[in-house]
Structures are given as C-alpha cells and as structure tokens.
PDB file of C-alpha atoms in Angstrom:
ATOM      1  CA  MET W  29      -0.055  -0.198  -0.596  1.00 55.00           C
ATOM      2  CA  ASP W  30       1.104   3.682  -0.963  1.00 53.00           C
ATOM      3  CA  HIS W  31       1.507   5.225   2.302  1.00 57.00           C
ATOM      4  CA  THR W  32       3.647   8.447   0.145  1.00 57.00           C
ATOM      5  CA  PRO W  33       0.917  11.340   1.969  1.00 58.00           C
ATOM      6  CA  PRO W  34      -0.216  13.951  -0.979  1.00 58.00           C
ATOM      7  CA  PRO W  35       1.548  16.786  -2.123  1.00 58.00           C
ATOM      8  CA  PRO W  36       0.930  20.867  -0.366  1.00 55.00           C
ATOM      9  CA  PRO W  37      -1.652  22.703  -1.555  1.00 54.00           C
ATOM     10  CA  PRO W  38       0.319  25.122  -4.010  1.00 55.00           C
ATOM     11  CA  PRO W  39       2.460  28.113  -2.951  1.00 56.00           C
ATOM     12  CA  PRO W  40       1.188  31.428  -3.218  1.00 55.00           C
ATOM     13  CA  PRO W  41       2.810  33.114  -6.506  1.00 53.00           C
ATOM     14  CA  PRO W  42       5.554  34.526  -7.550  1.00 53.00           C
ATOM     15  CA  PRO W  43       6.523  38.274  -6.075  1.00 53.00           C
ATOM     16  CA  PRO W  44       5.627  40.526  -8.547  1.00 46.00           C
ATOM     17  CA  PRO W  45       8.301  43.055  -9.204  1.00 44.00           C
ATOM     18  CA  PRO W  46       8.574  44.949  -6.500  1.00 42.00           C
ATOM     19  CA  HIS W  47       7.767  48.725  -7.648  1.00 39.00           C
ATOM     20  CA  LEU W  48       5.113  48.015  -7.695  1.00 36.00           C
ATOM     21  CA  PHE W  49       4.409  47.553  -3.593  1.00 37.00           C
ATOM     22  CA  LYS W  50       5.690  51.220  -3.410  1.00 37.00           C
ATOM     23  CA  SER W  51       3.276  53.345  -2.326  1.00 35.00           C
ATOM     24  CA  SER W  52       3.185  56.053   0.510  1.00 34.00           C
ATOM     25  CA  ARG W  53      -0.743  55.230   1.298  1.00 38.00           C
ATOM     26  CA  SER W  54      -2.186  56.082   4.981  1.00 38.00           C
ATOM     27  CA  ALA W  55      -2.802  52.897   7.420  1.00 40.00           C
ATOM     28  CA  SER W  56      -5.928  52.880   7.416  1.00 42.00           C
ATOM     29  CA  VAL W  57      -6.023  52.273   3.542  1.00 47.00           C
ATOM     30  CA  VAL W  58      -5.804  48.806   1.965  1.00 48.00           C
ATOM     31  CA  SER W  59      -3.709  49.492  -1.490  1.00 46.00           C
ATOM     32  CA  PRO W  60      -4.850  47.896  -4.216  1.00 49.00           C
ATOM     33  CA  PRO W  61      -3.507  43.852  -5.067  1.00 49.00           C
ATOM     34  CA  PRO W  62      -0.683  44.042  -8.254  1.00 46.00           C
ATOM     35  CA  PRO W  63      -1.764  41.602 -11.335  1.00 42.00           C
ATOM     36  CA  VAL W  64      -1.511  37.978 -10.618  1.00 40.00           C
ATOM     37  CA  SER W  65      -0.586  35.612 -13.759  1.00 34.00           C
ATOM     38  CA  SER W  66      -3.652  33.134 -14.745  1.00 32.00           C
ATOM     39  CA  GLY W  67      -1.051  30.437 -13.741  1.00 32.00           C
ATOM     40  CA  ALA W  68       0.129  31.515 -10.735  1.00 34.00           C
ATOM     41  CA  PHE W  69      -1.319  28.876  -8.577  1.00 33.00           C
ATOM     42  CA  GLU W  70      -1.162  25.954 -10.900  1.00 37.00           C
ATOM     43  CA  PRO W  71       0.212  22.569  -9.018  1.00 40.00           C
ATOM     44  CA  ILE W  72       4.091  22.269  -8.684  1.00 46.00           C
ATOM     45  CA  ASP W  73       5.152  19.238  -9.984  1.00 51.00           C
ATOM     46  CA  LYS W  74       4.903  15.459  -7.563  1.00 51.00           C
ATOM     47  CA  ALA W  75       8.580  15.082  -8.550  1.00 56.00           C
ATOM     48  CA  HIS W  76      10.477  18.368  -7.724  1.00 56.00           C
ATOM     49  CA  TYR W  77       7.612  18.272  -4.617  1.00 53.00           C
ATOM     50  CA  TRP W  78       9.610  15.141  -3.220  1.00 55.00           C
ATOM     51  CA  GLN W  79      13.257  16.504  -4.872  1.00 58.00           C
ATOM     52  CA  PHE W  80      12.927  19.768  -3.112  1.00 57.00           C
ATOM     53  CA  LEU W  81      12.020  17.614   0.922  1.00 58.00           C
ATOM     54  CA  LYS W  82      15.096  15.260   0.066  1.00 57.00           C
ATOM     55  CA  ASP W  83      17.438  18.319  -0.139  1.00 58.00           C
ATOM     56  CA  THR W  84      15.955  19.870   2.471  1.00 54.00           C
ATOM     57  CA  LYS W  85      16.304  17.305   5.332  1.00 54.00           C
ATOM     58  CA  ALA W  86      20.234  15.876   3.744  1.00 48.00           C
ATOM     59  CA  ASN W  87      21.183  17.523   7.221  1.00 46.00           C
ATOM     60  CA  ILE W  88      19.666  15.155   9.247  1.00 51.00           C
ATOM     61  CA  PRO W  89      20.262  12.511   7.718  1.00 53.00           C
ATOM     62  CA  GLY W  90      18.250   8.778   9.626  1.00 61.00           C
ATOM     63  CA  GLU W  91      17.120  10.699  12.628  1.00 72.00           C
ATOM     64  CA  PRO W  92      13.576  10.022  13.582  1.00 85.00           C
ATOM     65  CA  PHE W  93      11.425  12.729  14.093  1.00 87.00           C
ATOM     66  CA  GLN W  94      11.286  14.685  17.369  1.00 92.00           C
ATOM     67  CA  PRO W  95       7.939  16.818  17.901  1.00 95.00           C
ATOM     68  CA  PHE W  96       9.143  20.961  17.619  1.00 96.00           C
ATOM     69  CA  TYR W  97       8.187  24.337  17.380  1.00 98.00           C
ATOM     70  CA  MET W  98       7.807  26.903  14.389  1.00 98.00           C
ATOM     71  CA  PHE W  99       8.266  30.046  14.501  1.00 98.00           C
ATOM     72  CA  LEU W 100       5.842  31.726  11.885  1.00 98.00           C
ATOM     73  CA  TYR W 101       5.700  35.170  10.100  1.00 98.00           C
ATOM     74  CA  GLY W 102       3.993  36.375   7.026  1.00 96.00           C
ATOM     75  CA  SER W 103       1.101  34.684   5.902  1.00 95.00           C
ATOM     76  CA  LEU W 104       1.245  32.064   8.066  1.00 97.00           C
ATOM     77  CA  MET W 105       0.854  33.624  11.669  1.00 97.00           C
ATOM     78  CA  ASP W 106      -3.335  34.108  10.282  1.00 97.00           C
ATOM     79  CA  PRO W 107      -4.157  30.503  11.680  1.00 97.00           C
ATOM     80  CA  ASP W 108      -6.642  29.423   8.644  1.00 96.00           C
ATOM     81  CA  VAL W 109      -3.921  29.611   6.162  1.00 96.00           C
ATOM     82  CA  LEU W 110      -2.218  27.357   8.605  1.00 96.00           C
ATOM     83  CA  GLN W 111      -5.382  24.863   8.445  1.00 96.00           C
ATOM     84  CA  ALA W 112      -5.591  25.064   4.752  1.00 95.00           C
ATOM     85  CA  ILE W 113      -1.463  24.387   4.149  1.00 94.00           C
ATOM     86  CA  LEU W 114      -1.719  21.357   6.684  1.00 95.00           C
ATOM     87  CA  ASP W 115      -4.823  19.816   6.230  1.00 93.00           C
ATOM     88  CA  LEU W 116      -5.918  20.430   9.226  1.00 95.00           C
ATOM     89  CA  SER W 117      -9.856  19.315  10.492  1.00 94.00           C
ATOM     90  CA  GLU W 118      -9.829  22.120  13.224  1.00 95.00           C
ATOM     91  CA  LEU W 119      -8.325  25.307  13.124  1.00 96.00           C
ATOM     92  CA  PRO W 120      -5.100  25.395  15.444  1.00 97.00           C
ATOM     93  CA  THR W 121      -3.770  27.351  18.011  1.00 96.00           C
ATOM     94  CA  THR W 122      -0.769  29.447  18.016  1.00 97.00           C
ATOM     95  CA  ARG W 123       0.876  31.869  20.654  1.00 97.00           C
ATOM     96  CA  PRO W 124       2.397  35.216  20.436  1.00 97.00           C
ATOM     97  CA  ALA W 125       6.043  35.343  20.211  1.00 98.00           C
ATOM     98  CA  THR W 126       9.611  36.711  19.237  1.00 98.00           C
ATOM     99  CA  ILE W 127      12.488  36.039  18.188  1.00 98.00           C
ATOM    100  CA  SER W 128      16.426  37.886  18.665  1.00 97.00           C
ATOM    101  CA  GLY W 129      18.671  38.421  15.707  1.00 96.00           C
ATOM    102  CA  PHE W 130      16.778  38.645  13.405  1.00 97.00           C
ATOM    103  CA  CYS W 131      15.044  41.205  10.667  1.00 97.00           C
ATOM    104  CA  ILE W 132      12.488  41.103   7.813  1.00 97.00           C
ATOM    105  CA  LYS W 133      13.285  41.774   4.172  1.00 97.00           C
ATOM    106  CA  MET W 134      10.794  42.429   1.593  1.00 97.00           C
ATOM    107  CA  TRP W 135      10.815  39.617  -1.311  1.00 95.00           C
ATOM    108  CA  GLY W 136       8.527  41.369  -3.317  1.00 92.00           C
ATOM    109  CA  ILE W 137       5.573  40.792  -0.793  1.00 89.00           C
ATOM    110  CA  TYR W 138       6.736  38.490   0.723  1.00 92.00           C
ATOM    111  CA  PRO W 139       8.127  38.938   3.802  1.00 96.00           C
ATOM    112  CA  THR W 140      11.775  36.633   4.386  1.00 97.00           C
ATOM    113  CA  LEU W 141      14.000  36.228   8.188  1.00 97.00           C
ATOM    114  CA  ILE W 142      17.509  37.912   7.472  1.00 96.00           C
ATOM    115  CA  PRO W 143      20.221  37.460   9.779  1.00 95.00           C
ATOM    116  CA  CYS W 144      20.518  40.696  12.190  1.00 94.00           C
ATOM    117  CA  HIS W 145      22.328  40.618  15.651  1.00 88.00           C
ATOM    118  CA  SER W 146      20.501  43.857  16.951  1.00 90.00           C
ATOM    119  CA  ARG W 147      17.223  43.699  15.927  1.00 95.00           C
ATOM    120  CA  SER W 148      14.004  41.208  16.750  1.00 97.00           C
ATOM    121  CA  VAL W 149      11.038  40.017  14.337  1.00 97.00           C
ATOM    122  CA  THR W 150       7.451  39.571  16.118  1.00 97.00           C
ATOM    123  CA  GLY W 151       5.121  36.076  14.781  1.00 97.00           C
ATOM    124  CA  THR W 152       3.318  32.924  15.823  1.00 98.00           C
ATOM    125  CA  ALA W 153       4.551  30.010  17.875  1.00 98.00           C
ATOM    126  CA  TRP W 154       2.222  26.393  16.916  1.00 98.00           C
ATOM    127  CA  LYS W 155       3.959  22.549  17.530  1.00 97.00           C
ATOM    128  CA  VAL W 156       4.888  20.676  14.666  1.00 97.00           C
ATOM    129  CA  THR W 157       3.845  16.767  15.646  1.00 95.00           C
ATOM    130  CA  SER W 158       3.890  15.383  12.605  1.00 94.00           C
ATOM    131  CA  GLU W 159       6.962  14.969   9.840  1.00 92.00           C
ATOM    132  CA  ALA W 160       4.281  15.555   7.128  1.00 93.00           C
ATOM    133  CA  HIS W 161       3.480  18.450   8.255  1.00 95.00           C
ATOM    134  CA  PHE W 162       7.161  19.882   8.423  1.00 94.00           C
ATOM    135  CA  ASP W 163       7.263  18.723   4.758  1.00 93.00           C
ATOM    136  CA  ARG W 164       4.753  20.471   4.027  1.00 93.00           C
ATOM    137  CA  LEU W 165       6.145  24.161   5.329  1.00 95.00           C
ATOM    138  CA  ALA W 166       9.033  23.492   3.634  1.00 93.00           C
ATOM    139  CA  ALA W 167       7.200  22.806  -0.046  1.00 92.00           C
ATOM    140  CA  TYR W 168       5.179  26.291   1.006  1.00 93.00           C
ATOM    141  CA  GLU W 169       8.064  28.567   0.970  1.00 93.00           C
ATOM    142  CA  THR W 170       9.820  26.236  -1.194  1.00 92.00           C
ATOM    143  CA  ALA W 171      13.977  26.454  -1.828  1.00 92.00           C
ATOM    144  CA  ALA W 172      13.979  30.453  -1.484  1.00 94.00           C
ATOM    145  CA  TYR W 173      14.038  29.771   2.148  1.00 96.00           C
ATOM    146  CA  ARG W 174      15.525  27.318   4.295  1.00 95.00           C
ATOM    147  CA  TRP W 175      15.174  26.487   8.273  1.00 95.00           C
ATOM    148  CA  VAL W 176      17.044  27.227  10.681  1.00 96.00           C
ATOM    149  CA  GLU W 177      17.370  26.836  14.379  1.00 96.00           C
ATOM    150  CA  CYS W 178      16.323  29.691  16.792  1.00 96.00           C
ATOM    151  CA  ASP W 179      15.198  30.671  20.636  1.00 97.00           C
ATOM    152  CA  ALA W 180      11.286  32.092  20.276  1.00 98.00           C
ATOM    153  CA  VAL W 181      10.110  34.479  23.908  1.00 98.00           C
ATOM    154  CA  LEU W 182       5.998  33.958  24.423  1.00 97.00           C
ATOM    155  CA  GLU W 183       4.473  37.025  25.825  1.00 92.00           C
ATOM    156  CA  GLY W 184       5.134  36.088  29.916  1.00 90.00           C
ATOM    157  CA  GLY W 185       8.824  35.040  29.083  1.00 95.00           C
ATOM    158  CA  GLU W 186       8.759  32.004  28.602  1.00 97.00           C
ATOM    159  CA  VAL W 187      11.570  30.607  25.913  1.00 97.00           C
ATOM    160  CA  LEU W 188      11.433  27.408  23.226  1.00 97.00           C
ATOM    161  CA  ARG W 189      14.411  25.986  22.773  1.00 96.00           C
ATOM    162  CA  ASN W 190      15.553  24.815  19.771  1.00 94.00           C
ATOM    163  CA  CYS W 191      12.440  26.039  17.929  1.00 97.00           C
ATOM    164  CA  ARG W 192      12.291  25.817  13.854  1.00 97.00           C
ATOM    165  CA  THR W 193      11.942  28.949  11.907  1.00 97.00           C
ATOM    166  CA  PHE W 194      12.428  29.798   8.466  1.00 97.00           C
ATOM    167  CA  CYS W 195      14.778  32.452   6.575  1.00 97.00           C
ATOM    168  CA  TRP W 196      15.887  33.704   3.127  1.00 97.00           C
ATOM    169  CA  ALA W 197      18.542  31.081   1.407  1.00 95.00           C
ATOM    170  CA  GLY W 198      20.237  32.913  -0.718  1.00 94.00           C
ATOM    171  CA  GLU W 199      22.821  36.116   0.061  1.00 95.00           C
ATOM    172  CA  PRO W 200      21.664  38.506   2.736  1.00 94.00           C
ATOM    173  CA  ASP W 201      22.148  41.923   0.628  1.00 94.00           C
ATOM    174  CA  SER W 202      20.702  40.191  -2.614  1.00 95.00           C
ATOM    175  CA  ARG W 203      19.670  42.875  -4.460  1.00 94.00           C
ATOM    176  CA  GLU W 204      16.046  40.614  -5.247  1.00 95.00           C
ATOM    177  CA  LEU W 205      15.131  42.228  -1.332  1.00 97.00           C
ATOM    178  CA  GLU W 206      13.862  45.545  -0.040  1.00 96.00           C
ATOM    179  CA  ASP W 207      13.660  46.561   3.529  1.00 95.00           C
ATOM    180  CA  GLY W 208      10.061  46.688   4.350  1.00 94.00           C
ATOM    181  CA  SER W 209       7.615  45.182   6.581  1.00 93.00           C
ATOM    182  CA  PHE W 210       4.747  42.785   6.090  1.00 95.00           C
ATOM    183  CA  ASP W 211       0.991  44.290   5.642  1.00 93.00           C
ATOM    184  CA  LEU W 212      -1.077  41.432   6.703  1.00 93.00           C
ATOM    185  CA  GLU W 213      -3.718  43.271   6.166  1.00 93.00           C
ATOM    186  CA  ARG W 214      -3.207  43.524   2.552  1.00 92.00           C
ATOM    187  CA  TYR W 215      -2.229  39.550   2.419  1.00 93.00           C
ATOM    188  CA  GLN W 216      -5.803  38.579   3.775  1.00 94.00           C
ATOM    189  CA  LYS W 217      -7.686  40.552   1.434  1.00 93.00           C
ATOM    190  CA  TYR W 218      -6.038  39.991  -1.694  1.00 93.00           C
ATOM    191  CA  PHE W 219      -3.595  36.968  -1.189  1.00 92.00           C
ATOM    192  CA  LYS W 220      -5.483  34.925   1.435  1.00 93.00           C
ATOM    193  CA  SER W 221      -8.004  32.622  -0.645  1.00 92.00           C
ATOM    194  CA  SER W 222      -5.899  32.552  -3.264  1.00 90.00           C
ATOM    195  CA  VAL W 223      -4.434  29.827  -0.697  1.00 89.00           C
ATOM    196  CA  THR W 224      -7.811  29.241   1.271  1.00 89.00           C
ATOM    197  CA  ARG W 225     -10.357  27.901  -1.208  1.00 82.00           C
ATOM    198  CA  ARG W 226      -7.238  25.002  -1.988  1.00 62.00           C
ATOM    199  CA  ARG W 227      -8.270  22.996   0.931  1.00 58.00           C
ATOM    200  CA  SER W 228      -8.750  19.594   0.741  1.00 50.00           C
ATOM    201  CA  PRO W 229     -10.744  17.767   2.912  1.00 48.00           C
ATOM    202  CA  VAL W 230      -8.916  15.662   5.837  1.00 45.00           C
ATOM    203  CA  PRO W 231      -8.589  12.452   4.484  1.00 43.00           C
TER     204      PRO W 231
END
C-alpha cells in the first residue's frame, strides 16, 4: 500500500516586481493588489516536490522525528492559512512569540528573515507534531527559504528553545530583497483566498 502523503497545496504566486508595492498609503487604506498571472496557482510538479523535501532534510539523515516548535511569520501567522496548508481538521492554536537576531526584508510581497544581531521579529509559535506537517511547510515556503534553529520568547517570558523557522536561502544583501515590512491585513484581503480556497477535505 502506498503511504506516500499527498503533495501540499501550491505555494503562493511568485513575487511581482517590487516597484508595484511602493506606496505612501495611510494606515487605514489597503492598496490594490498587483496583477497575478493566470497560472500562478497551478500545483507544483510532484517529482520536484519530493526532491525538494529530500534536499531540505539532507542535513538530518536518519534522525527520528521529534516534535518541535516553529516560529511563523508572514502569511503563516494566519491560522486559516496554516490550516489550509497542513490540511488540518481543526483551526490550529498559535501563540504570539518573538525571536532575536533577525530582521525582515521583503521579496516582492513576501517577507523573509535575514540575520540581524541587534534586531527582533514578532510572529507566532506553533508545535509541529508530524513530519508530514513540516514537509508541507517546507514545500509551501519553496527552495527560496531554508530552515534554521532559533529561540522564541512567548508573551509572559517563556522561552522555547531549538525552534525552527524559515529564513532567506540566498545572500542577505541580495538585490532581490528590499527593506520593508509585511502587511498581514493586505495579504488577507488580496491573497489569502488563493491558499484557503484550495483546501481539500482531510481523509
């Protein structure tokens, strides 16, 4: 019997040219979305998906899976998005958290973590209890990101040691990145449905 898990929902659309996102809007106005190509949400090729997962876990060969916490930022802070990507039967419960030693840069409309010794980033923490869930998160992030370990501080001061989070896989000073911050409200208004509408029933 084939126990290979189904591939995850496709990643979000590739980032459009950064100039489409520079604006001086007020905090109460959400700017219109950029154009998205009609093929942006086509499923990723299954063969490339499994090869990507193999490459992602190449540095932990043979180790049995152990539950751990993920520090999430960007679109994954939205529980609906996390539920859709992981095909969860219930809405996941996340906790506000902060990590130090990183800052945010923008890859088009997508945020990414860059090492910054004197900075910190706020997001959420969620416990991964299944290797398949981590595989889905890695595939959603695509090969543009790689996972690293970090310590997350929850509200109240509790520290979660040896968390994982996804950071930029390229050079920190890459010309593909720009200074900026992630607008969760804007993402939810214009892009969230591209992920949540494809959620399939949990078997």
